[in-house]
Every structure is written in structure tokens, then in C-alpha cells.
XYZ file of C-alpha atoms in Angstrom:
663
model
C -0.002 0.201 -0.082
C 1.323 3.547 -1.148
C 1.444 6.061 1.686
C 0.199 9.040 0.672
C 1.601 12.364 1.492
C 0.019 15.276 3.765
C -1.544 18.190 1.747
C 0.306 21.271 1.417
C -0.822 24.882 1.073
C 1.099 24.873 -2.709
C -1.468 22.050 -3.757
C -3.605 25.209 -4.346
C -1.917 25.235 -7.567
C -2.522 21.794 -8.487
C -6.226 21.697 -7.910
C -8.504 22.309 -11.320
C -11.916 23.409 -11.358
C -14.388 21.806 -13.811
C -17.471 24.004 -14.651
C -19.995 25.281 -17.192
C -21.266 21.921 -19.109
C -23.214 22.849 -21.829
C -25.207 20.385 -24.073
C -24.906 20.602 -28.159
C -28.516 20.603 -29.583
C -28.094 17.116 -30.437
C -27.262 16.325 -27.030
C -24.479 13.745 -28.202
C -21.611 16.306 -27.486
C -21.151 19.102 -24.792
C -18.545 21.401 -23.993
C -16.864 22.375 -20.520
C -14.199 24.920 -18.984
C -11.316 23.634 -16.788
C -9.669 26.721 -14.838
C -6.561 26.230 -13.405
C -3.892 28.482 -11.825
C -0.469 29.440 -13.436
C 2.165 29.239 -10.719
C 4.544 31.023 -12.999
C 2.079 33.809 -14.263
C 0.900 34.045 -10.881
C -2.985 34.213 -12.804
C -5.941 31.674 -13.232
C -6.389 30.487 -17.091
C -8.863 28.169 -18.169
C -9.263 26.087 -21.289
C -12.428 25.302 -23.672
C -13.036 21.241 -23.425
C -15.085 19.068 -25.651
C -16.623 16.050 -24.713
C -18.436 12.802 -26.666
C -21.326 12.424 -24.112
C -21.936 8.805 -25.446
C -18.216 7.346 -25.330
C -16.983 10.064 -22.524
C -14.232 10.972 -24.890
C -12.688 14.563 -23.801
C -10.716 17.012 -26.269
C -8.901 20.197 -25.167
C -10.127 22.872 -28.028
C -8.432 25.969 -26.616
C -4.967 26.542 -25.320
C -4.264 30.379 -25.301
C -3.331 31.843 -21.678
C -6.807 33.356 -21.279
C -9.891 33.502 -19.079
C -13.127 32.232 -20.847
C -16.504 32.125 -19.878
C -20.324 31.767 -21.088
C -19.538 29.042 -23.739
C -22.794 28.496 -25.831
C -23.654 26.218 -28.671
C -25.022 27.777 -31.845
C -28.447 26.415 -32.816
C -27.261 24.427 -35.409
C -24.602 22.507 -33.364
C -21.870 23.418 -35.568
C -20.289 26.267 -33.341
C -19.691 27.488 -29.839
C -19.508 30.913 -29.009
C -17.970 32.068 -25.645
C -16.451 35.272 -23.875
C -12.627 35.715 -23.553
C -10.103 38.132 -22.327
C -7.125 36.881 -24.748
C -6.961 40.303 -25.893
C -7.299 42.524 -22.239
C -11.144 42.989 -22.909
C -13.771 40.353 -22.645
C -14.868 40.137 -26.265
C -17.177 37.658 -28.135
C -15.195 34.612 -29.897
C -16.389 31.492 -31.877
C -14.916 28.394 -32.614
C -15.793 25.743 -35.057
C -16.856 22.380 -33.952
C -14.903 20.958 -37.072
C -11.618 22.600 -35.944
C -9.612 25.773 -36.269
C -8.823 28.741 -34.147
C -11.336 30.779 -32.205
C -12.299 33.853 -34.327
C -12.858 37.391 -32.525
C -16.543 38.832 -33.317
C -16.603 41.896 -31.268
C -14.265 44.834 -30.496
C -16.410 46.958 -28.031
C -15.024 49.676 -26.171
C -16.257 48.208 -22.920
C -16.153 44.574 -23.712
C -18.851 42.015 -23.802
C -20.677 41.124 -20.474
C -23.030 38.456 -21.349
C -24.655 36.779 -24.616
C -27.215 34.713 -25.977
C -27.543 33.016 -29.599
C -30.749 34.179 -31.283
C -32.867 31.059 -32.033
C -32.600 31.620 -35.837
C -28.692 31.210 -35.605
C -28.058 34.491 -37.851
C -27.059 36.709 -34.838
C -26.079 36.897 -31.302
C -27.491 39.250 -28.694
C -25.300 40.699 -26.308
C -25.126 43.238 -23.208
C -21.999 45.630 -23.238
C -21.729 48.903 -20.931
C -21.997 52.076 -22.633
C -20.659 55.687 -21.815
C -23.656 58.374 -21.999
C -23.809 59.472 -25.523
C -21.631 56.738 -27.023
C -22.517 53.819 -29.134
C -21.567 50.162 -29.941
C -19.509 51.570 -32.992
C -16.741 52.796 -30.928
C -13.555 50.080 -30.677
C -11.429 49.557 -27.854
C -9.046 52.401 -27.139
C -5.227 51.764 -27.773
C -2.947 52.568 -24.539
C -2.051 55.630 -25.668
C -5.723 56.802 -25.841
C -6.528 56.429 -22.384
C -8.283 59.076 -20.454
C -6.639 61.337 -18.346
C -7.617 61.875 -14.537
C -10.599 63.109 -13.603
C -12.069 64.065 -10.568
C -15.175 61.958 -9.287
C -18.207 63.679 -7.854
C -20.676 61.668 -5.540
C -24.214 62.351 -5.437
C -25.553 59.019 -4.059
C -24.561 56.362 -1.521
C -24.083 53.717 -3.782
C -21.172 55.147 -5.790
C -18.434 52.353 -4.997
C -18.306 48.379 -5.000
C -16.179 45.583 -4.030
C -14.370 44.325 -6.784
C -14.400 47.162 -9.546
C -10.974 47.892 -10.740
C -9.073 50.761 -9.353
C -10.449 52.027 -6.169
C -13.732 50.403 -6.377
C -15.603 53.502 -7.711
C -18.425 52.558 -10.138
C -18.275 54.485 -13.365
C -20.346 57.677 -13.708
C -22.663 58.242 -16.787
C -22.184 54.393 -17.771
C -25.124 52.359 -18.497
C -25.483 48.464 -19.450
C -27.283 48.440 -22.722
C -28.517 45.520 -25.173
C -27.425 45.001 -28.870
C -26.833 42.310 -31.165
C -24.170 41.040 -33.941
C -25.219 39.872 -37.444
C -22.960 36.854 -37.886
C -23.040 37.589 -41.810
C -20.749 40.550 -41.926
C -20.314 41.280 -37.919
C -21.958 44.291 -38.092
C -23.200 45.416 -34.786
C -27.023 47.127 -33.999
C -27.948 48.740 -30.896
C -31.423 47.566 -28.993
C -31.841 49.577 -25.918
C -30.432 53.196 -25.213
C -30.264 55.865 -22.476
C -29.448 56.048 -18.898
C -31.162 53.127 -17.761
C -29.379 49.734 -17.436
C -30.512 46.805 -19.128
C -29.653 43.055 -18.587
C -30.449 40.042 -21.171
C -32.075 37.143 -19.632
C -33.621 35.036 -22.297
C -35.066 35.021 -25.983
C -38.430 33.636 -26.651
C -38.162 29.992 -28.767
C -39.524 32.225 -31.918
C -36.904 34.931 -31.460
C -39.902 37.594 -31.212
C -39.522 38.351 -27.196
C -36.672 39.224 -25.180
C -36.914 39.073 -21.230
C -34.776 41.590 -19.898
C -33.976 43.275 -16.822
C -33.918 47.132 -15.990
C -32.376 49.317 -13.479
C -33.243 52.906 -13.468
C -30.249 55.206 -13.559
C -31.899 57.460 -10.987
C -32.909 54.310 -8.635
C -32.924 55.645 -5.233
C -30.312 54.418 -2.599
C -32.710 52.387 -0.820
C -34.320 50.513 -3.713
C -32.736 47.389 -5.024
C -35.618 46.261 -7.360
C -34.516 44.568 -10.556
C -37.475 45.087 -12.613
C -38.215 41.950 -15.375
C -40.061 42.820 -18.450
C -40.844 40.845 -21.680
C -40.041 42.973 -24.596
C -41.114 42.723 -28.253
C -38.330 42.767 -30.576
C -40.125 44.550 -33.437
C -42.115 46.880 -31.450
C -39.877 47.297 -28.478
C -43.127 47.121 -26.483
C -42.832 45.931 -22.879
C -44.846 43.706 -20.743
C -44.239 43.831 -17.055
C -42.930 40.289 -15.522
C -42.304 41.113 -12.144
C -41.986 44.756 -10.478
C -41.838 44.500 -6.786
C -39.419 44.940 -3.892
C -36.715 42.049 -4.187
C -34.138 40.563 -6.202
C -35.362 38.615 -9.370
C -33.604 37.009 -12.083
C -32.378 34.005 -14.223
C -35.783 34.238 -16.255
C -36.089 31.459 -18.807
C -38.728 30.471 -21.468
C -40.089 27.084 -21.541
C -39.520 25.084 -24.928
C -43.111 25.877 -26.023
C -42.741 29.662 -25.127
C -45.681 29.493 -23.022
C -44.197 29.519 -19.484
C -41.289 31.878 -18.032
C -39.820 30.599 -14.723
C -37.591 32.554 -12.964
C -36.099 32.781 -9.246
C -36.044 35.541 -6.702
C -36.990 36.601 -3.251
C -39.156 39.469 -1.799
C -37.684 41.561 0.765
C -39.482 40.441 3.649
C -36.343 39.418 5.513
C -34.061 41.450 3.462
C -31.103 39.787 2.432
C -31.957 36.903 4.310
C -35.241 36.067 2.588
C -35.493 32.562 1.022
C -35.378 32.719 -2.945
C -38.028 30.725 -4.865
C -38.822 29.531 -8.123
C -41.567 31.451 -9.757
C -43.470 30.372 -12.921
C -45.411 33.115 -15.146
C -48.028 31.643 -17.427
C -48.134 34.113 -20.498
C -51.601 32.561 -21.561
C -53.296 33.427 -18.081
C -50.870 35.985 -16.987
C -50.599 34.401 -13.580
C -47.643 33.732 -11.510
C -47.183 31.042 -9.134
C -44.516 30.256 -6.677
C -43.340 26.705 -7.383
C -41.392 26.212 -4.108
C -43.463 27.872 -1.683
C -43.563 24.782 0.514
C -39.648 24.143 0.800
C -38.395 25.941 3.538
C -34.764 26.007 1.915
C -33.368 28.416 -0.490
C -33.143 27.928 -4.141
C -29.784 28.309 -5.282
C -26.402 27.448 -4.318
C -25.121 29.358 -1.315
C -22.059 26.833 -0.173
C -18.998 28.724 0.607
C -15.951 26.796 -0.831
C -12.348 27.912 -2.154
C -11.364 25.795 -4.976
C -14.462 26.036 -7.611
C -13.584 29.009 -10.342
C -15.926 30.617 -12.758
C -19.396 28.662 -11.725
C -22.152 29.913 -13.577
C -25.022 27.498 -12.842
C -28.444 28.370 -14.657
C -30.886 29.179 -12.092
C -33.716 27.075 -13.874
C -33.507 24.660 -16.562
C -36.631 23.764 -18.699
C -37.447 20.194 -19.999
C -39.269 19.828 -23.280
C -42.412 18.462 -21.115
C -42.465 21.491 -19.091
C -40.798 20.140 -16.181
C -37.845 22.024 -14.409
C -34.700 21.538 -12.521
C -32.785 23.765 -10.132
C -30.350 23.914 -7.299
C -31.492 23.881 -3.652
C -29.205 24.543 -0.545
C -30.406 22.286 2.350
C -28.970 21.007 5.592
C -25.252 21.670 4.225
C -26.099 19.711 0.742
C -26.709 21.519 -2.732
C -28.634 19.147 -4.716
C -30.511 19.389 -8.048
C -34.245 19.221 -7.437
C -36.936 18.225 -10.100
C -40.204 20.211 -10.080
C -43.240 19.845 -12.217
C -45.990 22.591 -12.810
C -48.356 20.589 -10.577
C -46.367 21.125 -7.646
C -44.292 17.935 -7.348
C -40.927 18.639 -6.242
C -38.155 16.144 -5.253
C -34.342 15.845 -5.067
C -32.769 14.605 -8.508
C -29.379 14.056 -7.140
C -27.964 12.251 -3.806
C -27.226 13.668 -0.441
C -23.921 14.570 1.234
C -22.226 16.495 -1.875
C -22.245 19.660 -3.726
C -23.762 19.838 -7.066
C -22.420 23.156 -8.165
C -23.075 23.271 -12.007
C -25.368 21.400 -14.512
C -26.892 21.000 -17.791
C -29.956 18.906 -18.382
C -31.303 16.690 -21.564
C -34.311 18.318 -22.926
C -36.326 15.131 -21.733
C -35.003 15.632 -18.431
C -33.590 12.090 -17.854
C -30.040 12.658 -18.364
C -27.540 15.470 -16.707
C -24.356 16.657 -16.962
C -23.225 17.579 -13.224
C -20.249 19.270 -11.721
C -19.764 17.531 -8.452
C -17.637 18.175 -5.229
C -17.521 16.383 -1.788
C -15.293 17.134 1.193
C -12.598 14.631 -0.263
C -13.010 15.460 -4.099
C -12.268 19.263 -5.272
C -15.166 18.291 -8.408
C -15.296 16.574 -11.685
C -17.722 16.350 -14.148
C -20.138 13.483 -14.089
C -23.148 12.122 -16.591
C -26.127 11.349 -14.515
C -29.018 9.193 -15.236
C -31.314 10.987 -13.163
C -34.388 8.148 -13.578
C -31.879 5.328 -12.722
C -29.803 7.281 -10.373
C -26.787 6.204 -11.989
C -23.613 8.339 -12.642
C -20.327 7.913 -14.822
C -17.573 10.188 -14.121
C -16.491 11.960 -17.225
C -13.323 14.077 -16.662
C -10.484 13.019 -14.388
C -8.333 16.054 -13.878
C -7.689 15.792 -10.109
C -7.899 12.066 -10.196
C -3.849 11.648 -10.146
C -3.591 14.603 -7.296
C -6.101 12.645 -5.122
C -3.843 9.411 -5.404
C -0.872 11.486 -4.155
C -2.732 13.204 -1.300
C -4.398 11.931 1.923
C -7.523 13.703 2.742
C -9.622 13.796 5.672
C -13.222 13.104 5.551
C -15.230 15.301 8.086
C -17.503 14.004 10.303
C -21.441 15.272 10.263
C -23.053 16.030 13.462
C -25.853 17.788 15.036
C -26.260 18.965 18.518
C -28.074 21.488 20.527
C -27.551 24.908 21.271
C -29.530 27.515 23.561
C -33.288 27.929 23.231
C -33.298 24.298 21.934
C -32.029 25.217 18.520
C -30.463 22.542 16.606
C -27.185 23.644 14.834
C -25.361 21.230 12.069
C -21.595 21.192 12.175
C -18.568 18.911 11.018
C -15.516 17.822 12.651
C -12.320 16.946 10.832
C -9.449 15.152 12.773
C -5.770 15.814 12.198
C -4.305 14.080 8.971
C -2.572 10.630 10.141
C -4.342 10.705 13.729
C -3.282 8.397 16.206
C -5.642 7.174 19.218
C -4.483 8.094 22.596
C -2.746 11.386 21.309
C -3.749 14.786 22.007
C -4.347 17.261 19.412
C -5.084 21.306 19.236
C -8.453 22.343 17.508
C -9.277 25.209 15.409
C -12.650 26.484 14.844
C -13.318 27.994 11.218
C -16.358 30.657 11.046
C -17.830 31.099 7.314
C -18.870 34.757 6.091
C -22.180 36.050 4.874
C -23.629 35.336 7.526
C -26.246 34.168 4.951
C -24.305 31.138 3.476
C -23.461 27.711 4.221
C -20.465 25.281 5.473
C -21.466 22.158 3.193
C -20.589 19.167 1.992
C -18.110 20.209 -0.631
C -14.305 20.696 -1.033
C -12.362 23.264 1.216
C -8.417 23.247 0.694
C -8.149 25.301 3.778
C -9.840 23.030 6.255
C -7.795 20.003 4.733
C -4.522 22.001 5.085
C -5.310 22.608 8.899
C -5.857 19.116 9.298
C -2.531 18.002 7.434
C -0.767 20.531 10.022
C -2.145 18.552 12.895
C -5.023 20.422 13.992
C -8.611 19.012 14.183
C -10.983 21.491 12.630
C -14.344 22.219 13.884
C -16.980 24.251 11.395
C -20.645 24.753 12.202
C -23.468 26.545 10.394
C -24.774 29.127 13.415
C -28.052 30.799 13.546
C -27.717 33.146 10.243
C -26.768 30.143 7.925
C -28.677 29.240 4.621
C -29.844 25.922 4.118
C -32.134 24.987 7.254
C -35.033 27.353 7.677
C -36.384 30.938 7.078
C -36.562 31.348 10.718
C -32.894 29.903 11.337
C -31.148 32.225 8.472
C -33.294 35.383 10.221
C -32.286 34.730 13.558
C -28.938 36.343 13.581
C -30.595 40.093 12.163
C -30.653 42.057 14.967
C -28.694 39.545 17.384
C -24.989 39.790 16.007
C -23.209 38.022 18.726
C -26.196 36.576 20.555
C -27.380 33.394 19.449
C -25.037 33.086 16.814
C -22.038 33.267 19.507
C -23.948 30.802 21.605
C -24.326 28.341 18.676
C -20.538 28.364 17.989
C -19.643 28.098 21.961
C -22.048 25.158 22.069
C -20.623 23.214 19.121
C -17.214 23.423 20.702
C -18.520 22.322 23.922
C -20.250 19.374 22.227
C -17.239 18.060 20.362
C -14.947 18.670 23.664
C -17.431 16.399 25.462
C -17.705 13.745 22.890
C -13.787 13.676 21.765
C -11.146 13.123 24.191
C -8.483 13.691 21.676
C -9.117 17.577 21.460
C -6.823 19.597 23.631
C -8.947 21.924 25.472
C -6.103 23.857 26.258
C -4.762 24.625 22.622
C -7.736 26.013 20.946
C -7.746 28.154 18.078
C -10.438 30.337 15.974
C -10.426 32.017 12.607
C -13.211 33.400 10.067
C -13.498 35.920 7.375
C -15.948 38.934 6.706
C -18.887 38.291 9.024
C -16.466 35.152 10.143
C -14.027 37.947 11.114
C -16.536 39.870 13.044
C -17.329 36.934 14.856
C -13.912 36.198 15.714
C -13.028 39.353 17.106
C -16.452 38.992 18.920
C -15.488 35.729 20.243
C -12.015 36.968 21.564
C -13.440 39.851 23.168
C -16.100 37.815 25.401
C -13.911 34.614 26.472
C -10.366 33.676 26.990
C -11.094 30.057 25.887
C -9.044 30.413 22.731
C -4.852 30.425 22.866
C -4.960 32.088 19.258
C -7.045 33.600 16.774
C -7.040 34.872 13.231
C -9.449 37.433 11.815
C -9.769 38.252 8.375
C -11.409 40.894 6.101
C -13.304 41.432 9.100
C -15.661 44.060 10.837
C -14.870 45.703 13.911
C -16.699 48.695 14.256
C -20.197 49.244 12.985
C -20.502 52.929 13.325
C -17.485 53.410 10.955
C -18.488 50.449 8.962
C -22.070 52.234 8.157
C -19.984 55.115 6.138
C -16.767 53.545 4.478
C -18.421 50.044 3.421
C -19.916 50.004 0.092
C -22.839 47.919 1.402
C -22.873 49.935 5.073
C -25.664 52.222 4.747
C -28.344 49.628 4.114
C -26.406 46.406 5.462
C -26.103 47.836 8.759
C -29.581 48.618 9.192
C -30.677 45.339 7.432
C -28.464 43.228 9.890
C -28.032 45.107 13.014
C -31.279 46.601 13.316
C -29.950 50.421 13.635
C -28.160 53.005 11.646
C -26.344 56.207 12.461
C -29.436 57.523 14.331
C -28.974 55.069 17.106
C -24.948 55.056 17.711
C -25.549 53.041 20.781
C -26.695 49.958 19.323
C -23.947 49.878 16.726
C -21.205 50.539 19.381
C -22.908 47.726 21.554
C -22.455 44.898 18.567
C -19.071 46.484 17.788
C -16.163 44.033 18.749
C -13.924 47.122 18.942
C -15.704 48.196 22.286
C -14.742 44.946 23.844
C -10.892 45.265 22.646
C -9.858 45.974 26.534
C -11.090 42.377 27.167
C -8.855 40.616 24.526
C -6.329 38.471 25.806
C -6.118 36.019 22.945
C -2.948 36.894 20.421
C -4.786 38.145 17.463
C -3.417 38.118 13.871
C -5.672 40.303 11.836
C -5.208 40.115 7.877
C -7.087 42.519 5.441
C -6.967 43.063 1.658
C -5.929 46.597 0.967
C -8.706 47.008 -1.756
C -11.524 45.454 0.221
C -14.442 47.863 -0.273
C -16.787 45.260 1.495
C -15.410 45.234 4.560
C -12.816 48.175 4.509
C -9.084 47.754 5.659
C -9.666 50.833 8.131
C -11.785 48.251 9.880
C -8.546 46.065 10.663
C -6.499 49.508 11.148
C -8.747 50.574 13.933
C -8.763 47.055 15.581
C -4.697 46.822 15.271
C -3.883 50.385 16.480
C -6.398 49.967 19.393
C -4.722 46.713 20.401
C -1.386 47.661 20.248
C -2.102 50.829 22.038
C -3.524 48.573 24.941
C -0.422 46.521 24.750
C -2.004 43.570 23.347
C -0.292 40.511 21.490
C -1.400 41.263 17.867
C -0.013 41.620 14.310
C -1.477 42.981 11.204
C -0.779 42.038 7.484
C -1.888 43.912 4.550
C -2.397 42.365 1.320
C -2.102 44.712 -1.690
C -4.112 44.909 -5.125
C -6.972 42.417 -3.796
C -10.225 42.807 -2.672
C -12.762 41.071 -0.292
C -12.380 37.587 -2.263
C -8.769 37.105 -1.570
C -9.353 33.627 0.072
C -11.208 32.629 -2.936
C -10.473 34.214 -5.998
C -7.454 36.426 -5.121
C -3.785 36.872 -6.601
C -2.483 33.016 -6.323
C 0.781 34.057 -4.508
C -1.007 36.074 -1.786
C -3.493 33.169 -0.926
C -0.706 31.187 -0.404
C 1.035 33.957 1.702
C -2.229 34.208 3.501
C -2.370 30.870 4.309
C 1.468 30.746 5.360
C 0.228 33.468 8.072
C -2.293 31.618 9.440
C -0.191 28.457 9.751
C 2.638 30.311 11.154
C 0.520 32.114 13.851
C -1.323 29.143 15.129
C 2.116 27.219 15.265
C 3.508 29.924 17.415
C 0.561 30.167 19.815
C -0.835 26.594 19.669
């Protein structure tokens, strides 16, 4: 028997991410994307792959160092169009199934955001950004034609966003518009215009109608509606599909054109509201909530750190007007089937993360990208009726044969107020009975996300370093019930804190191998807030690492890109009640902190701006506390998931070193 080696932080460079499966019109062929990290270039690249669905033969189609997204077959199945940044801007490309190099189709100033083939196959609809007064006729500017620096005048609170290049400032006087390119001569025509922004959801089977989303340019700061309309291509007349407070999108026509399915949630519980699948009947003009009876959210709310470029469809129709969609429930992300008469049931097994998928027109066969706690993910062909599956891709097989991984143990326990909480416990790699091991508690962000039965490189790395790892879904996590996910709002540091500590107490009672004198805690975003809160309220932990955290709700209100509305949504107060904001701020309890605390933060994080870390660090240092502060340049809030690869490795190095020094 060959002894496997322990996982290393550099294994992040070896893990490959399989996403975006797309059936051809004949359903005998498909394409998908494989994303990997180029260690030398310190970047993410991906390639387009072809698969023969009958033989499972896989062939690489593209070889450029580029990022590809959104591959889509032409209606005749002879070509595949996709978006690529091979020439810096995201533009539309097309490759022939018969072979040859991909052909560039667009050369737009702001590049392409999304696209859809027209059913006729003669044109492609797309969305792209436009400056006020500009047209799609303008070409990409050369380097020497870049604009000079200009002052940025702010009139609204929604003026910046995490992840936007530069300083997070949203481009002013820029809107998203819809156009189409004729494939006969690559000529482009603009369909929408003006100051409002438009998104393209779907095209009717006859090509005569579009489903578009509209965001008005003068939308108030506290209005978050995404209006959906059915638009006649010839007359441009609009019919309202949904125009109410909430978040709606992913609209898709049924094959016969009668029904439109879309996913969304109202604003009853603000951003904690469960998403549902809605069906609009174009004949009766009535809408039904197809998943109203399910107390779990539609969609994928799992947190992980290896899947790259996932673009799972919100809903997929079958020819018989049945549907498939993802559902997040009790730590699983499964495909679910639904019929218009109300039947709803799972189509994939429990215990895994089905993170991307495509469905046969008859609904019987699926291509599903699946991960679980000991597999980063591969593409599988699934016979839904028989419950059988065959693995198509094997990109991570060789690595899995080489590295020892730890399978987490799932468990439930009772917290305060008889609340049932779900969690996982990982033993250290190469665990030996009779020995004592330190334990690290991991806390997810959100808070309205969930830990899941999916692969997590960071968890496996900690286990490989000789730590037990505990991670739970406290109140506020998705996947359990509407009451459960809403329970954290207005109670940050209350029931959620009790749930985490109750989980720790549970594993200490049940597992004698855990050394109660060597406990660590870490988390990012909301998990960073909770790490700060925990060390300010207990000295049980001997080391802590807080990442991209919130420390002061008063300043967060004004500096975060979402602070002015997220704060009242989550804490239940704004700047008219600074006492409540301060009560829930970990900075208030800094003098209680005795745990050595490492503070990690990205300099271009505009979700939880770095000043949150700066305040905490300077405060602790001024009080003579044991702390250190690490800043990561040129990265945003998503450093741990999609950040610069070398800095992701440095982040892991910092975490490991801190725990090694203090545990």
C-alpha cells in the first residue's frame, strides 16, 4: 500500500476546477471549462474542452493563456461562442466544432458582459457597457488613448463596489445596454439606449421576444428592485413580468414559449429571505410560486475555496415543461426536479455539492459538476431516472491518489433555546488514538451562506498541519429554515455566538483527543466579525486569526460599499442609534481581548474596508495586546477564494505560522 503525503498549501496550484457544462443541440456532445492556476504567471487561466457524451471522450479545444466564460452552442450545433479576455477586454469569440482557431467577433470599447444566441442562429444578442452618448460602433481604445485623471463627484451612496478595478468607484454616466451582432458581416446594432441599465435574461423560442432586466439610473439608494420585462423585438413594447421589491432574475422561457420560470425573493427578511422558483403563464398572465412549500433557499449558498468561474443556470426547463434547479439544504446543494402541478423532489444524492449542471431536453440525463469534502470536483454524466452516474473528467484524479485527505464527520447538537445546529469535525491528518491534538474553529462569512459537503482546501490544510477542525452553521446560516437564517439579524454576537460555543462544548465532551488548552479560532468577513467578538468575550482560545473583518459598525456604516443599508438590515440600527451599533461592535470590547490576534486584510477590500482592521490593530497595540497586522495589496474582499494566487499562499502561510507559534 502506497503511503499518501500530507496536503500542502502549494497544492492549491494543482487543484483544477471543472465548470460550465453545456449540451449541444443534438445532446450527443458537450463543452465545459477547466480552470487552473498558472504558478509562474501568478494568474488563473482556463481552457474550453469538448466531450463526446456517448463515449465520454474528452478533447481540449483552446490552448491560449486566457479566461473564458459563458460557452454556448449555436442552434445548429456547428459552433460554440464564448467570452474571452485573450486581448485584455472581454470580447465575443467563436470556434468551429470541426476545428480551427477561435475567431474574434466583437471589438467593443467596454467589452462584452453576457450574450445569447438568437434561435435563428444568424445573430447573437449581447450586453455591454456604454458611456453616456456613446454607441457600440466605438472600438477598443489603444493604450496611448487612455483617458486622463478626472475628479469623481458623488451624488449617491451607491457609488462604489467591492471588486471594481481601481479604487472601487462605479463608473459614472455609464449604463449597460443590449445590442446584437449579425454573423453575416459582424455588424452591430444597438437595441436599448438611454441612462437606464439593461440585462438580458432570455429569448423566446421564436426569437420575437426578449426577457430583460431594467435598473433605472435614478434608482434611489434604498431601492434594490431588479425589474423584469418581456419586450417585443419589433415594436419594443414592454410587458411587466415582475416589478416589486426584491431580487429576481435568471428568467427562462419554456421550450413551447408558454411559460417563463425565474428565481427570486421578496424583501420580507431583506437579504436573508429565501429564494424561490416562480412560474409565469403567458396565456393566463398568472404567476405561481413553485417552491413555496420548501423551507430552504433555491440556489447554491455553499462557501468553498477551489471552484472557479461557476455559472450554474438558475432554472432549466425540459420539453415536458418540468424544471430543474439547485437547492441548498442541510449542508447539501442538490439538483431538484419540479413539475407545474407542484411535485418537487431531489434529483441528486445527499452528502455533496452539485455546483454546476446541464440537463437533457427530456430531463432524464444531466451533466453535473460535483464536489464533496474529499474531492475538489469533476464532471459526471447522471442518469436521473436510474440514479446512476459515470465520471467523465479526471483532472484531479492523479492528485487525489497522491494526497491524504480527511473526511469530516457531520453531526447535530442542541444550542441555547433548544436550537438544533449542524456542524462538521475533522480529525488531524494521520490521527493516532491516545494522542492529544489542538483544535481550530472556522467561521464562515455572509452570514447568510453555509458550510457544506464540499471540498475546502483551507480546512484540509489545517488538518494536514495536525489540527482538528470544527466548522458549524450557526443561526444566520442558509440551508435550514427561514426562521433559522433570519435569527441572526438584530442579534449579532447573541445566538450565533452561543451556537458556535455550544458546538465547541459538544465536541470537547464527545472527543477526548481534543486538547482544550490548545484552541484556535478564525474566520473571514462575518466570520472575522465573529472571531473579533469571540476573543472579546472569552479567553478560551489561545490564538485567533481575523480576516477581512468588521470591528466597528459605526464606521462600517459609512465606509463599506454596502454599509449604509447592510448595517440596519443586520444590526437593526443606523447612525440615529450609535449606541446600538457600538454595542455590537467588537472594538468596544478590545480591552477584554487576551488572545493573541493576527489581523489579515486586503487593501482593496471595499466590502469590509481595511480601516476596520486598522482601527482594531492600533487599538490593541495601544493597549499592549499581542497582535500583528498583515496587509495584502491589490486584492479585494475575495482574496481567499479568487485573489492573487501567490498572496493566497501567503495568507495561508500567515495563518499556519500564527497558530503554530501560539498553539
